[in-house]
PDB file of C-alpha atoms in Angstrom:
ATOM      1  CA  UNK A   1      19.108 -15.668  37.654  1.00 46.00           C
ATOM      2  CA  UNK A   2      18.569 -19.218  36.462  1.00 53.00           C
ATOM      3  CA  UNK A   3      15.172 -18.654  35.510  1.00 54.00           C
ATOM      4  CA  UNK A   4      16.261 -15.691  33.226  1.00 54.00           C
ATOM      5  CA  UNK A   5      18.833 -17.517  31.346  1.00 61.00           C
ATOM      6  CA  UNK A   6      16.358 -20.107  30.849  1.00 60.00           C
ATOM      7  CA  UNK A   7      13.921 -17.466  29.560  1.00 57.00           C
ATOM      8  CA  UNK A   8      16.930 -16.289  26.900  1.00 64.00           C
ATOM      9  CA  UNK A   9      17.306 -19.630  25.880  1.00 72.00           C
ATOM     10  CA  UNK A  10      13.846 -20.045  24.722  1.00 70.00           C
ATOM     11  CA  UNK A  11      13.765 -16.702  23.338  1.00 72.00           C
ATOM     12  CA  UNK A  12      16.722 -16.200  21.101  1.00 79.00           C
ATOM     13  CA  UNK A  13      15.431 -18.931  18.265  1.00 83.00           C
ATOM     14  CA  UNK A  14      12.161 -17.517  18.266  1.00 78.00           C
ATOM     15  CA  UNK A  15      13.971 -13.562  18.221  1.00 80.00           C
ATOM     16  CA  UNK A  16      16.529 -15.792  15.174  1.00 85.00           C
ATOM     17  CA  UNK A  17      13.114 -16.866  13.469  1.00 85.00           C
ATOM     18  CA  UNK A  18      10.989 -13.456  13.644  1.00 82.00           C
ATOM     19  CA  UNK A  19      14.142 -11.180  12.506  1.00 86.00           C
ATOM     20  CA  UNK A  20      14.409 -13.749   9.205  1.00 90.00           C
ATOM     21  CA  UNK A  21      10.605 -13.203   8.963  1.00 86.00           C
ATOM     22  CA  UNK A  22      10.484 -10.049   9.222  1.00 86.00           C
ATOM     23  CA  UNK A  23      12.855  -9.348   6.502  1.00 90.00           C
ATOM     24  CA  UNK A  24      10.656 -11.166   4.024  1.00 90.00           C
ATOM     25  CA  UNK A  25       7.200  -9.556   5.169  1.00 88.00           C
ATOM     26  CA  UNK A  26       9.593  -5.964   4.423  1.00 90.00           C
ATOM     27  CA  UNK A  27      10.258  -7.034   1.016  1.00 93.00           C
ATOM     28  CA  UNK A  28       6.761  -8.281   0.011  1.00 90.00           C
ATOM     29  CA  UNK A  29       5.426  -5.124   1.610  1.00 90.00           C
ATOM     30  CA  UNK A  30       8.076  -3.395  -0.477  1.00 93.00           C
ATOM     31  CA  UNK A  31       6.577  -4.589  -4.127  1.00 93.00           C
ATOM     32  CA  UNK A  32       3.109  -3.372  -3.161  1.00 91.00           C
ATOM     33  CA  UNK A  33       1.941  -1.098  -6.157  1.00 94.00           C
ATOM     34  CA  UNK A  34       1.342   1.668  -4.466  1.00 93.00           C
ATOM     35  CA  UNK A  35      -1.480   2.139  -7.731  1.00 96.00           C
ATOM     36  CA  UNK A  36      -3.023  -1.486  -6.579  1.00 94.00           C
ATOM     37  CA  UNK A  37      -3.949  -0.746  -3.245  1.00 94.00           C
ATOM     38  CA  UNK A  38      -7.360  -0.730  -3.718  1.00 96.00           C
ATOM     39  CA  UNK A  39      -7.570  -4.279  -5.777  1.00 95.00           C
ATOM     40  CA  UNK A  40      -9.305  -6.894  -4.068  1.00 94.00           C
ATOM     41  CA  UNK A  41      -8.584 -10.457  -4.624  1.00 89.00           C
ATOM     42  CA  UNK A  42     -12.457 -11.325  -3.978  1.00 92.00           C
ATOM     43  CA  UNK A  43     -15.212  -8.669  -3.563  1.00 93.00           C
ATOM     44  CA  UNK A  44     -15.511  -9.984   0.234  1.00 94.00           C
ATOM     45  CA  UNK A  45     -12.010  -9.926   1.261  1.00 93.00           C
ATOM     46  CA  UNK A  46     -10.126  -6.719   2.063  1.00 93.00           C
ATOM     47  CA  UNK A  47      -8.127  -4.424  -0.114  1.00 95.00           C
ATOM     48  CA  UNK A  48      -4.559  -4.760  -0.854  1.00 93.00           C
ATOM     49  CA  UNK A  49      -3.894  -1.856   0.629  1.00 93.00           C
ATOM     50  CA  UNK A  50      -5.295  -3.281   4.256  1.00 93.00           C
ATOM     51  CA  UNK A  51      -3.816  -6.757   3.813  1.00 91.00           C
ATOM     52  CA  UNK A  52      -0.751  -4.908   3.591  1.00 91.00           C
ATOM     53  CA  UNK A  53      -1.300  -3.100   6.729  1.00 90.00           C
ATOM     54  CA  UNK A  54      -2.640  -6.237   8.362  1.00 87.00           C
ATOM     55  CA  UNK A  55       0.743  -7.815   7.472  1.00 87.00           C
ATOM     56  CA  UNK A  56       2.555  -4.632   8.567  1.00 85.00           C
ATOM     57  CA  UNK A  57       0.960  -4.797  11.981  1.00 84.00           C
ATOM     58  CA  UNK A  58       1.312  -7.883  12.849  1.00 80.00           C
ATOM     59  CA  UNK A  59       4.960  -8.287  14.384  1.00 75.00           C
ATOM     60  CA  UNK A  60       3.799  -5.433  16.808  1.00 72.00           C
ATOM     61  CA  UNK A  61       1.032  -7.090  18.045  1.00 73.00           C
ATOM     62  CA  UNK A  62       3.796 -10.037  18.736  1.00 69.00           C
ATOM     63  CA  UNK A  63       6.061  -7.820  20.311  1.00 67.00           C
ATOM     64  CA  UNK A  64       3.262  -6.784  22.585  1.00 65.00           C
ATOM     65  CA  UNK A  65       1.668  -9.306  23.259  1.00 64.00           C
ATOM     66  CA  UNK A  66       4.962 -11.054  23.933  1.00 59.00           C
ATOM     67  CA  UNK A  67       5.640  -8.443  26.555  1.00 62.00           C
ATOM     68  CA  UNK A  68       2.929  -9.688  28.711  1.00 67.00           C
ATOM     69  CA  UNK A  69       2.903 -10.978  32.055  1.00 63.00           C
ATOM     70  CA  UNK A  70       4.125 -14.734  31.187  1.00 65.00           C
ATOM     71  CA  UNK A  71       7.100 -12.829  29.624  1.00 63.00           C
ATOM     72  CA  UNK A  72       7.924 -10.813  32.809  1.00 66.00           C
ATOM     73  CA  UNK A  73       7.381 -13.746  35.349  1.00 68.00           C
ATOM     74  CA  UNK A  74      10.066 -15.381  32.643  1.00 64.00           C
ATOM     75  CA  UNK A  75      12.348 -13.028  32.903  1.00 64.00           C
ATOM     76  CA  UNK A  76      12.345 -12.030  36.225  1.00 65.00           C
ATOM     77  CA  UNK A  77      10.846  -8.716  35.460  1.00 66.00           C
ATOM     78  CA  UNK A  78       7.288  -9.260  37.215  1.00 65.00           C
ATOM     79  CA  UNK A  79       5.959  -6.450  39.523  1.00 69.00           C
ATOM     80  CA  UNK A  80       2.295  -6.858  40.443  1.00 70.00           C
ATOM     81  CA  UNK A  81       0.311  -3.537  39.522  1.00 73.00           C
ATOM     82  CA  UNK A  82      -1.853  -2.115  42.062  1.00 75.00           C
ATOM     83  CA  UNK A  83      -4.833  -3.844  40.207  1.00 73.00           C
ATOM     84  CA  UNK A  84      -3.252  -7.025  40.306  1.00 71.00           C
ATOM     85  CA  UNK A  85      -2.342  -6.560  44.464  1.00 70.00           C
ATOM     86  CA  UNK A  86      -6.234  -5.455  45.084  1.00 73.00           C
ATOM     87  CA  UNK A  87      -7.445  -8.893  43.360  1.00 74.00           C
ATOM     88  CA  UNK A  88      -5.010 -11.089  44.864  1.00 72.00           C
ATOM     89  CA  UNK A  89      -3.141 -12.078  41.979  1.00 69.00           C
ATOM     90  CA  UNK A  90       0.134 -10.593  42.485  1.00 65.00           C
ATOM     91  CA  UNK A  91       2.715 -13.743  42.061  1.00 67.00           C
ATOM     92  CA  UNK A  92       3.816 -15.396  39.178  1.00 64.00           C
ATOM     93  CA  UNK A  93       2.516 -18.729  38.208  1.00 58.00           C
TER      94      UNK A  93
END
C-alpha cells in the first residue's frame, strides 16, 4: 500500500499540470479556421489542419504511454502477461 500512495503522490501534480494544459491546447484547437486547414507555415512543414491533429493526439499518447508497465509496477497494478512469464521477465524492477 505504501508504494501506491507514493505512486499518487508523484502523480497528482503531473495529473494538476496536464488538466491546466489541456485546457489551453482545447482552446487553441478551438480558434482553428476550419477554412485554414490547409495553410502551411513553410512548404516543408505540415498543414494546419495536421498540426492540429498532432496537437490533438498528443495527451493520448501520454495517457498511454503513461499506462505502461513502470506505471503498473507503481501502482501496484503489475501482472506479468503470458509473454512476459515465457521470457522471464515477470517482476517489477
Amino acid at each position: 500500500m505504501a508504494i501506491a500512495t507514493k505512486a499518487n503522490t508523484m502523480v497528482e501534480p503531473m495529473l494538476g499540470e496536464f488538466r491546466e494544459e489541456a485546457a489551453v491546447t482545447r482552446r487553441i484547437l478551438e480558434r482553428v479556421p476550419a477554412d485554414k486547414l490547409t495553410w502551411k507555415p513553410h512548404p516543408k512543414s505540415m498543414s494546419l489542419g495536421q498540426l492540429a491533429i498532432h496537437i490533438a493526439t498528443v495527451p493520448g499518447a501520454l495517457a498511454t504511454a503513461g499506462a505502461g508497465r513502470r506505471a503498473r509496477c507503481l501502482t501496484g497494478q503489475f501482472r506479468a502477461t503470458a509473454a512476459e512469464e515465457r521470457a522471464g521477465n515477470s517482476r517489477c524492477v
